[in-house]
Structure formats: C-alpha cells, structure tokens
Short mmCIF file of C-alpha atoms in Angstrom, two decimals:
data_model
loop_
_atom_site.label_atom_id
_atom_site.label_comp_id
_atom_site.label_asym_id
_atom_site.label_seq_id
_atom_site.Cartn_x
_atom_site.Cartn_y
_atom_site.Cartn_z
CA UNK C 233 0.00 0.00 0.00
CA UNK C 234 1.40 3.41 -1.05
CA UNK C 235 2.23 5.88 1.69
CA UNK C 236 0.17 9.04 1.90
CA UNK C 237 1.81 12.39 1.36
CA UNK C 238 3.24 13.59 4.69
CA UNK C 239 1.81 17.08 4.27
CA UNK C 240 -1.60 15.54 3.66
CA UNK C 241 -1.24 13.36 6.75
CA UNK C 242 -0.68 16.41 8.95
CA UNK C 243 -3.17 18.56 7.06
CA UNK C 244 -0.69 21.36 6.29
CA UNK C 245 0.56 23.03 3.13
CA UNK C 246 4.03 22.47 1.67
CA UNK C 247 4.95 25.98 2.74
CA UNK C 248 3.95 25.36 6.38
CA UNK C 249 6.32 26.63 9.06
CA UNK C 250 7.89 24.44 11.75
CA UNK C 251 5.43 25.77 14.32
CA UNK C 252 2.48 24.97 12.08
CA UNK C 253 3.77 21.44 11.53
CA UNK C 254 4.34 20.96 15.25
CA UNK C 255 0.86 22.25 16.12
CA UNK C 256 -0.78 20.00 13.51
CA UNK C 257 1.07 16.92 14.73
CA UNK C 258 0.32 17.65 18.38
CA UNK C 259 -3.42 17.80 17.70
CA UNK C 260 -3.46 14.54 15.74
CA UNK C 261 -1.32 12.77 18.34
CA UNK C 262 -3.58 13.93 21.17
CA UNK C 263 -6.77 12.90 19.37
CA UNK C 264 -5.47 9.46 18.37
CA UNK C 265 -3.39 8.54 21.39
CA UNK C 266 -3.72 4.78 22.07
CA UNK C 267 -4.61 5.29 25.71
CA UNK C 268 -7.51 7.51 24.68
CA UNK C 269 -8.59 5.07 21.98
CA UNK C 270 -8.18 1.56 23.40
CA UNK C 271 -8.64 -1.27 20.89
CA UNK C 272 -9.07 1.25 18.07
CA UNK C 273 -6.81 0.03 15.27
CA UNK C 274 -7.58 2.97 13.00
CA UNK C 275 -6.64 5.54 15.65
CA UNK C 276 -3.44 3.57 16.33
CA UNK C 277 -2.49 3.69 12.66
CA UNK C 278 -3.23 7.42 12.41
CA UNK C 279 -1.00 8.00 15.41
CA UNK C 280 1.85 6.04 13.85
CA UNK C 281 1.38 7.72 10.48
CA UNK C 282 1.38 11.23 11.99
CA UNK C 283 4.49 10.45 14.06
CA UNK C 284 6.30 9.27 10.97
CA UNK C 285 5.26 12.39 9.03
CA UNK C 286 6.34 14.72 11.81
CA UNK C 287 9.71 12.97 12.22
CA UNK C 288 10.47 13.76 8.56
CA UNK C 289 8.96 17.22 8.16
CA UNK C 290 10.36 18.59 11.43
CA UNK C 291 13.92 17.87 10.25
CA UNK C 292 15.14 20.39 7.66
CA UNK C 293 17.48 17.98 5.87
CA UNK C 294 14.95 15.15 5.71
CA UNK C 295 12.21 17.54 4.66
CA UNK C 296 14.35 18.91 1.82
CA UNK C 297 15.02 15.38 0.52
CA UNK C 298 11.35 14.50 0.80
CA UNK C 299 10.29 17.65 -1.04
CA UNK C 300 12.73 16.81 -3.87
CA UNK C 301 12.46 13.04 -4.19
CA UNK C 302 9.32 12.06 -2.23
CA UNK C 303 9.22 8.84 -0.21
CA UNK C 304 11.83 7.20 -2.45
CA UNK C 305 14.42 9.74 -1.39
CA UNK C 306 14.30 8.65 2.26
CA UNK C 307 16.51 5.57 2.08
CA UNK C 308 13.69 3.27 1.19
CA UNK C 309 11.11 5.11 3.31
CA UNK C 310 10.76 5.82 7.00
CA UNK C 311 8.04 4.10 9.01
CA UNK C 312 6.89 3.48 12.56
CA UNK C 313 8.92 0.25 12.79
CA UNK C 314 12.03 2.37 12.76
CA UNK C 315 11.31 2.97 16.45
CA UNK C 316 11.92 0.27 19.01
CA UNK C 317 8.46 0.57 20.61
CA UNK C 318 5.57 2.96 21.17
CA UNK C 319 7.25 4.67 24.09
CA UNK C 320 10.20 5.41 21.80
CA UNK C 321 7.86 7.60 19.78
CA UNK C 322 6.70 9.34 22.96
CA UNK C 323 10.23 10.15 24.11
CA UNK C 324 11.30 11.13 20.59
CA UNK C 325 8.67 13.86 20.43
CA UNK C 326 8.42 14.75 24.14
CA UNK C 327 9.50 18.31 23.42
CA UNK C 328 6.17 19.18 21.84
CA UNK C 329 4.14 17.73 24.69
CA UNK C 330 5.35 20.10 27.39
CA UNK C 331 8.64 18.46 28.44
CA UNK C 332 8.99 15.41 30.64
CA UNK C 333 9.76 11.96 29.39
CA UNK C 334 6.54 10.91 27.74
CA UNK C 335 3.40 12.05 26.02
CA UNK C 336 1.55 10.55 28.99
CA UNK C 337 2.86 13.34 31.23
CA UNK C 338 0.96 15.97 29.30
CA UNK C 339 -2.23 14.11 28.50
CA UNK C 340 -2.84 12.16 31.69
CA UNK C 341 -1.41 14.36 34.43
CA UNK C 342 2.01 12.92 35.10
CA UNK C 343 5.08 14.91 35.95
CA UNK C 344 6.00 16.92 38.98
CA UNK C 345 2.82 18.90 39.58
CA UNK C 346 -0.27 17.80 41.41
CA UNK C 347 -3.53 18.49 39.62
CA UNK C 348 -6.06 20.76 41.30
CA UNK C 349 -5.48 22.82 44.41
CA UNK C 350 -2.54 20.87 45.82
CA UNK C 351 0.36 22.78 44.28
CA UNK C 352 3.66 20.86 44.08
CA UNK C 353 3.97 17.22 44.97
CA UNK C 354 4.75 16.91 48.63
CA UNK C 355 2.60 19.91 49.52
CA UNK C 356 0.05 17.70 51.26
CA UNK C 357 -3.57 16.93 50.51
CA UNK C 358 -5.94 19.90 49.98
CA UNK C 359 -8.64 20.46 52.60
CA UNK C 360 -12.31 20.15 51.72
CA UNK C 361 -14.82 22.99 51.40
CA UNK C 362 -17.49 23.67 54.02
CA UNK C 363 -21.03 24.88 53.44
CA UNK C 364 -22.74 27.28 55.85
CA UNK C 365 -26.33 28.53 55.63
CA UNK C 366 -26.62 32.04 57.08
CA UNK C 367 -30.07 33.35 58.05
CA UNK C 368 -30.57 37.09 57.57
CA UNK C 369 -33.40 39.47 58.38
CA UNK C 370 -34.62 41.91 55.76
CA UNK C 371 -33.17 44.76 57.82
CA UNK C 372 -29.73 43.10 57.73
CA UNK C 373 -29.98 42.51 54.00
CA UNK C 374 -31.09 46.09 53.37
CA UNK C 375 -27.92 47.71 54.70
CA UNK C 376 -25.42 44.85 54.95
CA UNK C 377 -24.11 43.36 58.16
CA UNK C 378 -21.24 41.50 59.80
CA UNK C 379 -21.85 38.10 61.35
CA UNK C 380 -19.65 35.88 63.47
CA UNK C 381 -20.42 32.18 63.37
CA UNK C 382 -18.83 29.24 65.15
CA UNK C 383 -18.17 26.13 63.09
CA UNK C 384 -16.52 22.78 63.63
CA UNK C 385 -13.71 22.19 61.17
CA UNK C 386 -10.21 20.82 60.71
CA UNK C 387 -7.54 23.30 61.78
CA UNK C 388 -3.76 23.11 61.49
CA UNK C 389 -2.21 21.11 64.33
CA UNK C 390 -0.28 23.52 66.58
CA UNK C 391 1.94 20.75 67.91
CA UNK C 392 3.61 19.93 64.58
CA UNK C 393 2.69 23.13 62.68
CA UNK C 394 0.76 21.05 60.20
CA UNK C 395 3.64 18.84 59.07
CA UNK C 396 2.24 15.70 60.71
CA UNK C 397 5.70 14.87 62.06
CA UNK C 398 6.42 14.82 65.80
CA UNK C 399 7.99 18.09 66.85
CA UNK C 400 7.70 19.47 63.33
CA UNK C 401 10.57 17.34 62.03
CA UNK C 402 11.15 17.21 58.29
CA UNK C 403 9.32 14.58 56.26
CA UNK C 404 11.18 11.78 54.49
CA UNK C 405 11.18 11.15 50.79
CA UNK C 406 8.85 8.30 49.90
CA UNK C 407 10.99 5.18 49.20
CA UNK C 408 8.45 3.79 46.75
CA UNK C 409 8.09 6.70 44.32
CA UNK C 410 11.37 8.47 45.22
CA UNK C 411 9.49 11.71 45.85
CA UNK C 412 7.61 11.90 42.53
CA UNK C 413 4.25 11.02 44.08
CA UNK C 414 3.46 8.52 41.34
CA UNK C 415 4.37 5.06 40.16
CA UNK C 416 4.60 3.84 36.60
CA UNK C 417 3.74 0.36 35.43
CA UNK C 418 5.00 -0.75 32.03
CA UNK C 419 3.00 -3.25 30.01
CA UNK C 420 3.50 -4.61 26.52
CA UNK C 421 0.99 -5.39 23.81
CA UNK C 422 0.96 -6.00 20.08
CA UNK C 423 1.01 -2.25 19.68
CA UNK C 424 4.15 -1.79 21.70
CA UNK C 425 4.97 -0.68 25.22
CA UNK C 426 2.46 1.24 27.37
CA UNK C 427 3.08 3.11 30.59
CA UNK C 428 0.33 3.35 33.21
CA UNK C 429 0.80 6.18 35.74
CA UNK C 430 -0.96 6.09 39.12
CA UNK C 431 -0.62 7.98 42.42
CA UNK C 432 1.79 6.29 44.79
CA UNK C 433 -0.15 4.21 47.32
CA UNK C 434 2.59 4.50 49.94
CA UNK C 435 2.54 8.30 50.25
CA UNK C 436 -0.88 8.97 48.73
CA UNK C 437 0.69 10.93 45.90
CA UNK C 438 2.46 13.43 48.18
CA UNK C 439 6.00 12.23 47.51
CA UNK C 440 6.94 12.21 51.20
CA UNK C 441 6.07 10.22 54.30
CA UNK C 442 5.98 10.87 58.04
CA UNK C 443 8.70 8.91 59.82
CA UNK C 444 7.45 9.65 63.35
CA UNK C 445 3.78 10.78 63.38
CA UNK C 446 2.71 13.64 65.64
CA UNK C 447 0.94 12.26 68.70
CA UNK C 448 -1.68 15.01 68.72
CA UNK C 449 -2.88 14.70 65.13
CA UNK C 450 -1.68 11.14 64.41
CA UNK C 451 0.34 12.38 61.46
CA UNK C 452 -2.42 14.14 59.55
CA UNK C 453 -1.19 17.63 60.38
CA UNK C 454 -4.66 18.79 61.44
CA UNK C 455 -7.17 18.35 64.25
CA UNK C 456 -10.89 18.95 64.75
CA UNK C 457 -11.67 22.18 66.56
CA UNK C 458 -14.22 24.97 66.84
CA UNK C 459 -13.42 28.20 65.03
CA UNK C 460 -15.13 31.58 64.83
CA UNK C 461 -15.51 32.91 61.32
CA UNK C 462 -16.30 36.54 60.51
CA UNK C 463 -18.62 37.04 57.55
CA UNK C 464 -19.02 40.48 56.01
CA UNK C 465 -22.38 40.38 54.25
CA UNK C 466 -22.82 43.04 51.56
CA UNK C 467 -26.12 44.89 51.26
CA UNK C 468 -28.57 43.58 48.69
CA UNK C 469 -27.92 39.83 48.81
CA UNK C 470 -30.88 37.60 48.05
CA UNK C 471 -32.27 34.22 49.00
CA UNK C 472 -30.06 31.41 47.68
CA UNK C 473 -27.15 33.65 46.66
CA UNK C 474 -23.77 32.85 48.15
CA UNK C 475 -20.26 34.11 48.80
CA UNK C 476 -16.97 32.25 49.11
CA UNK C 477 -14.52 32.71 51.96
CA UNK C 478 -11.23 31.60 50.43
CA UNK C 479 -8.99 29.46 52.62
CA UNK C 480 -11.43 29.39 55.56
CA UNK C 481 -12.53 25.77 55.08
CA UNK C 482 -10.97 22.59 56.41
CA UNK C 483 -7.18 22.67 56.75
CA UNK C 484 -5.36 20.35 54.36
CA UNK C 485 -3.43 17.35 55.53
CA UNK C 486 0.27 17.98 56.17
CA UNK C 487 0.28 21.67 55.13
CA UNK C 488 -2.02 21.04 52.18
CA UNK C 489 -3.97 24.02 50.82
CA UNK C 490 -7.05 24.76 52.99
CA UNK C 491 -10.52 24.53 51.53
CA UNK C 492 -13.09 27.33 51.29
CA UNK C 493 -16.31 28.14 53.13
CA UNK C 494 -19.35 28.56 50.91
CA UNK C 495 -21.84 30.85 52.68
CA UNK C 496 -25.39 30.50 51.37
CA UNK C 497 -27.82 33.25 52.34
CA UNK C 498 -31.33 32.54 53.60
CA UNK C 499 -33.85 35.33 54.02
CA UNK C 500 -36.05 35.20 57.12
CA UNK C 501 -39.73 36.07 56.35
CA UNK C 502 -40.61 39.55 57.58
CA UNK C 503 -43.53 40.46 59.81
CA UNK C 504 -44.66 43.42 57.67
CA UNK C 505 -42.88 43.47 54.34
CA UNK C 506 -42.68 41.33 51.26
CA UNK C 507 -39.58 41.77 49.17
CA UNK C 508 -39.83 42.27 45.42
CA UNK C 509 -36.30 42.59 44.10
CA UNK C 510 -34.86 45.60 45.91
CA UNK C 511 -38.32 47.05 46.57
CA UNK C 512 -40.40 46.12 49.61
CA UNK C 513 -44.19 45.97 49.70
CA UNK C 514 -46.31 47.00 52.69
CA UNK C 515 -50.07 46.52 52.96
CA UNK C 516 -51.69 49.53 54.67
CA UNK C 517 -55.30 49.27 55.86
CA UNK C 518 -57.17 52.55 56.26
CA UNK C 519 -60.75 53.45 57.22
CA UNK C 520 -63.38 54.44 54.68
CA UNK C 521 -63.63 58.04 55.95
CA UNK C 522 -59.83 58.45 55.81
CA UNK C 523 -59.61 57.27 52.23
CA UNK C 524 -62.44 59.62 51.27
CA UNK C 525 -61.32 62.67 53.21
CA UNK C 526 -57.57 62.11 53.12
CA UNK C 527 -55.29 61.45 56.09
CA UNK C 528 -51.73 60.89 57.26
CA UNK C 529 -50.44 57.60 58.63
CA UNK C 530 -47.25 56.50 60.32
CA UNK C 531 -46.03 53.44 58.41
CA UNK C 532 -43.15 51.12 59.33
CA UNK C 533 -39.94 51.15 57.28
CA UNK C 534 -36.74 49.10 57.48
CA UNK C 535 -35.14 51.82 59.59
CA UNK C 536 -38.06 52.91 61.78
CA UNK C 537 -41.25 54.81 60.88
CA UNK C 538 -42.15 57.40 58.26
CA UNK C 539 -45.14 59.72 57.76
CA UNK C 540 -47.23 58.93 54.69
CA UNK C 541 -49.87 61.27 53.31
CA UNK C 542 -52.97 59.77 51.72
CA UNK C 543 -54.76 62.18 49.41
CA UNK C 544 -58.53 62.51 49.54
CA UNK C 545 -60.24 60.16 47.13
CA UNK C 546 -57.33 57.68 46.88
CA UNK C 547 -58.65 54.47 45.35
CA UNK C 548 -58.25 51.07 47.06
CA UNK C 549 -55.37 49.05 45.61
CA UNK C 550 -53.29 52.07 44.67
CA UNK C 551 -49.54 51.84 45.33
CA UNK C 552 -47.88 54.80 46.99
CA UNK C 553 -44.12 54.95 46.55
CA UNK C 554 -41.65 55.96 49.26
CA UNK C 555 -38.36 56.59 47.46
CA UNK C 556 -35.24 54.63 48.52
CA UNK C 557 -36.87 53.13 51.60
CA UNK C 558 -36.18 49.62 50.31
CA UNK C 559 -33.08 47.42 50.03
CA UNK C 560 -29.73 48.83 48.95
CA UNK C 561 -28.63 47.69 45.52
CA UNK C 562 -25.95 45.02 45.49
CA UNK C 563 -22.54 46.43 44.52
CA UNK C 564 -23.90 49.77 43.32
CA UNK C 565 -25.24 53.00 44.75
CA UNK C 566 -28.87 53.64 45.57
CA UNK C 567 -31.70 51.58 47.00
CA UNK C 568 -35.09 50.24 46.08
CA UNK C 569 -38.38 51.80 47.18
CA UNK C 570 -41.03 50.98 49.72
CA UNK C 571 -44.37 50.43 48.01
CA UNK C 572 -47.44 50.97 50.18
CA UNK C 573 -50.64 49.40 48.89
CA UNK C 574 -53.83 51.07 50.13
CA UNK C 575 -56.55 48.76 51.42
CA UNK C 576 -59.92 49.74 52.94
CA UNK C 577 -60.97 48.31 56.29
CA UNK C 578 -64.33 46.56 55.95
CA UNK C 579 -65.79 45.89 59.43
CA UNK C 580 -67.32 42.49 60.00
CA UNK C 581 -69.77 43.90 62.56
CA UNK C 582 -71.46 47.29 63.06
CA UNK C 583 -73.67 48.54 65.87
CA UNK C 584 -77.12 50.09 65.46
CA UNK C 585 -75.88 53.66 65.29
CA UNK C 586 -73.23 52.80 62.69
CA UNK C 587 -75.84 50.96 60.67
CA UNK C 588 -78.13 54.00 60.62
CA UNK C 589 -75.26 56.22 59.50
CA UNK C 590 -74.40 53.80 56.69
CA UNK C 591 -78.02 53.69 55.54
CA UNK C 592 -78.08 57.45 55.46
CA UNK C 593 -74.89 57.54 53.46
CA UNK C 594 -76.36 55.17 50.92
CA UNK C 595 -78.74 57.86 49.83
CA UNK C 596 -76.01 60.46 49.31
CA UNK C 597 -75.16 60.94 45.60
CA UNK C 598 -71.38 61.19 46.12
CA UNK C 599 -71.33 58.07 48.24
CA UNK C 600 -73.54 55.99 45.97
CA UNK C 601 -73.86 57.91 42.67
CA UNK C 602 -75.23 54.97 40.67
CA UNK C 603 -78.15 54.24 42.98
CA UNK C 604 -81.68 54.97 41.73
CA UNK C 605 -84.75 55.39 43.88
CA UNK C 606 -86.10 51.97 42.86
CA UNK C 607 -82.79 50.32 43.71
CA UNK C 608 -82.82 52.11 47.04
CA UNK C 609 -86.20 50.63 47.87
CA UNK C 610 -85.10 47.18 46.80
CA UNK C 611 -81.95 47.40 48.94
CA UNK C 612 -83.81 48.70 52.01
CA UNK C 613 -86.07 45.65 52.07
CA UNK C 614 -83.02 43.51 52.78
CA UNK C 615 -81.37 45.76 55.33
CA UNK C 616 -84.26 46.38 57.73
#
C-alpha cells in the first residue's frame, strides 16, 4: 500500500512553518493517542502515520530530501517500525508535549505537579470545602451586616505546625516513588509498550512520608476544633445567593492548601414586608372616611417609621411609593423603594348607630352615585 503524502497526513501546506507542523502533529497525536482510543486500530495507525510524518517534516534535511524526491528519497522510506516501541515515539517527540519523558505526562497528568489545588507534589492533601447557611433578616440585608459564626472544622495542628511529624521534624522522601508522588507500570501489547501512571499508594501521591507521626494529630497535620468565622455580608444579597470565603474551610493534611467556606444566604420572612427585588411591599389598611377625606399615617420602614400622606379620594389598591426606603442595591449606589398598597378596612360587625349612618350615606349621591330610587327601595327591604 502506497504511503500518503506527509503534508496531507498532517493537514498542512508544503509551505507550512515548523510551528504549524508541530501544532498540527500535536493535535493529531492527542486525538489518536492509544490510551484515549483503546482497541481502536484505525486511531493507532493514524497515530503512527502522523508520528512518521512529523519525524520527517520537522527535520530540515529530511524535509528537503522528501520535497525533492518524495518517499523514495528517504533511504527506502521511514516508518513506525524504525522505532523500538511505542514509548520510543513518545520520548522522541516529548518536546512538543510540554517536556517530561513521555506524552503521557501531558495528557494524563504525570510529571511533577499535582492536579487541582494541591500545588507541588509533597505539599500535602488539599482540605475540603465547608457549606454554611446564614439566616438574615430583611433589615440586615437592606444595609449589609457582619456576622460571626462558630463552626466545627479541621484546623492546622499547633503541635507539629501542620507537618504531621512529631515536633515538626522534616518529612522523608517516599521510598516507593522516590518523591515523585506517582508510580509507573510498564506493560506490553501487540502495539508496543504502554506506561500506566498512578498515584503512589505508599505516600498517597504526596512524595513524602511521616517517619514519626505527631501524637496530637496522628500524622495528619490537622485536628478537629471549633473556630469563629467573621462574615461580612454586603447589602442587597438575596435568597439562595452565596459568597466564598477563600482558605477558611478545612485545613489540608500535612500543610495542604485549605478549603473554602461557601456561605449561602437565607432570608427570614418579615412580619410586615414582602420583598420584590430591591423594593419592599407593605399593605396599609385605612378606614373608609380616611380614604375619602384624606389622612396621614405612620407606616413602618426598614429603619423605623415614616409619615405617609394619603390624598382625599385615593382608590383602594393604589400603590404609593416611598423613594429609597427599600433594600440597597448590590454592589452599586442607591436603593429600592417601599411600596405601600392602600386597602380599605371593611368591618365584619357594626352597631345600630353605625348601621343607621351607613343607611343614610347610601342615599347620598357622592357616596352611591349609581343608585336609583327603585334600587334604594329594593336594597332597604333587605337591610331592615
């Protein structure tokens, strides 16, 4: 079977630069890596083919011969079997996979760094995050507040300063992984040699071990304790929103990076107000004479009381707005409003005198303008 053109294999033009060739090969090698495509013969062949193409086109002398004479100019043709095994390909092209000794280091997390929040190998195991639900009144939300809460969590052991070693003595290099934090197992198959990388079981991937564990923390570098955490709550937070306190969570094992505290806000129902965004709604009940004649009422606000004027003839259900008496906006200036909805008090019982007054009012044109004399007679038969 004839070999495909190397430029076609990598998907680049004949005028492609070295960087373009390197980038094209890297993508194909990543996509068709045998560990990502187990038992996929086609992916295996594409990987071999791309490696062969890159080996030629990345070398100026070989590339020049190939451009002039094609495959026949390469001493009978280069192929994958020119390498001793699959790992030979990996080491041959390790420079384009971020250094190290193998393509596995870049794709599957090998090398000297620990993935995630652990930092370098040997820096211990990161601590876990904690979740705290903080109840807040509407008054606290409106202006912001500071809360202090006590929580149980892992804290750094003061006896060993978090090292886990008695007296704070230095840790020893793990004899199994020699400080790398990982072990490699080599296996062979019809496709060549494969390297399987796993965290070292002796040191848990840390690269070091405790020779003489601290008696207080039993070598973990942390102990359970109660801690007081200060939480600065900004104005305008809402139900279900949260904030993160970096580094305030559980201490990591043996000086590992501490976790965070996730503070979730819960709004306590208010006695008078209902929140609508940054506005608050208050239901005000007034008497019939007051709504007809006009009046002034003292209404509650989030900071005390305020005088509200009700104009004569205000209709039931109308919303009166008290500017910036609501909740402060989150992370910006200004505040919402207090909306006061006008409701009319309807008594469930009236005495004889009140009943006579109401009957008299029924006949007044401004009180009952739509009432006719016939309707009045009909109504009176049911109210005597």
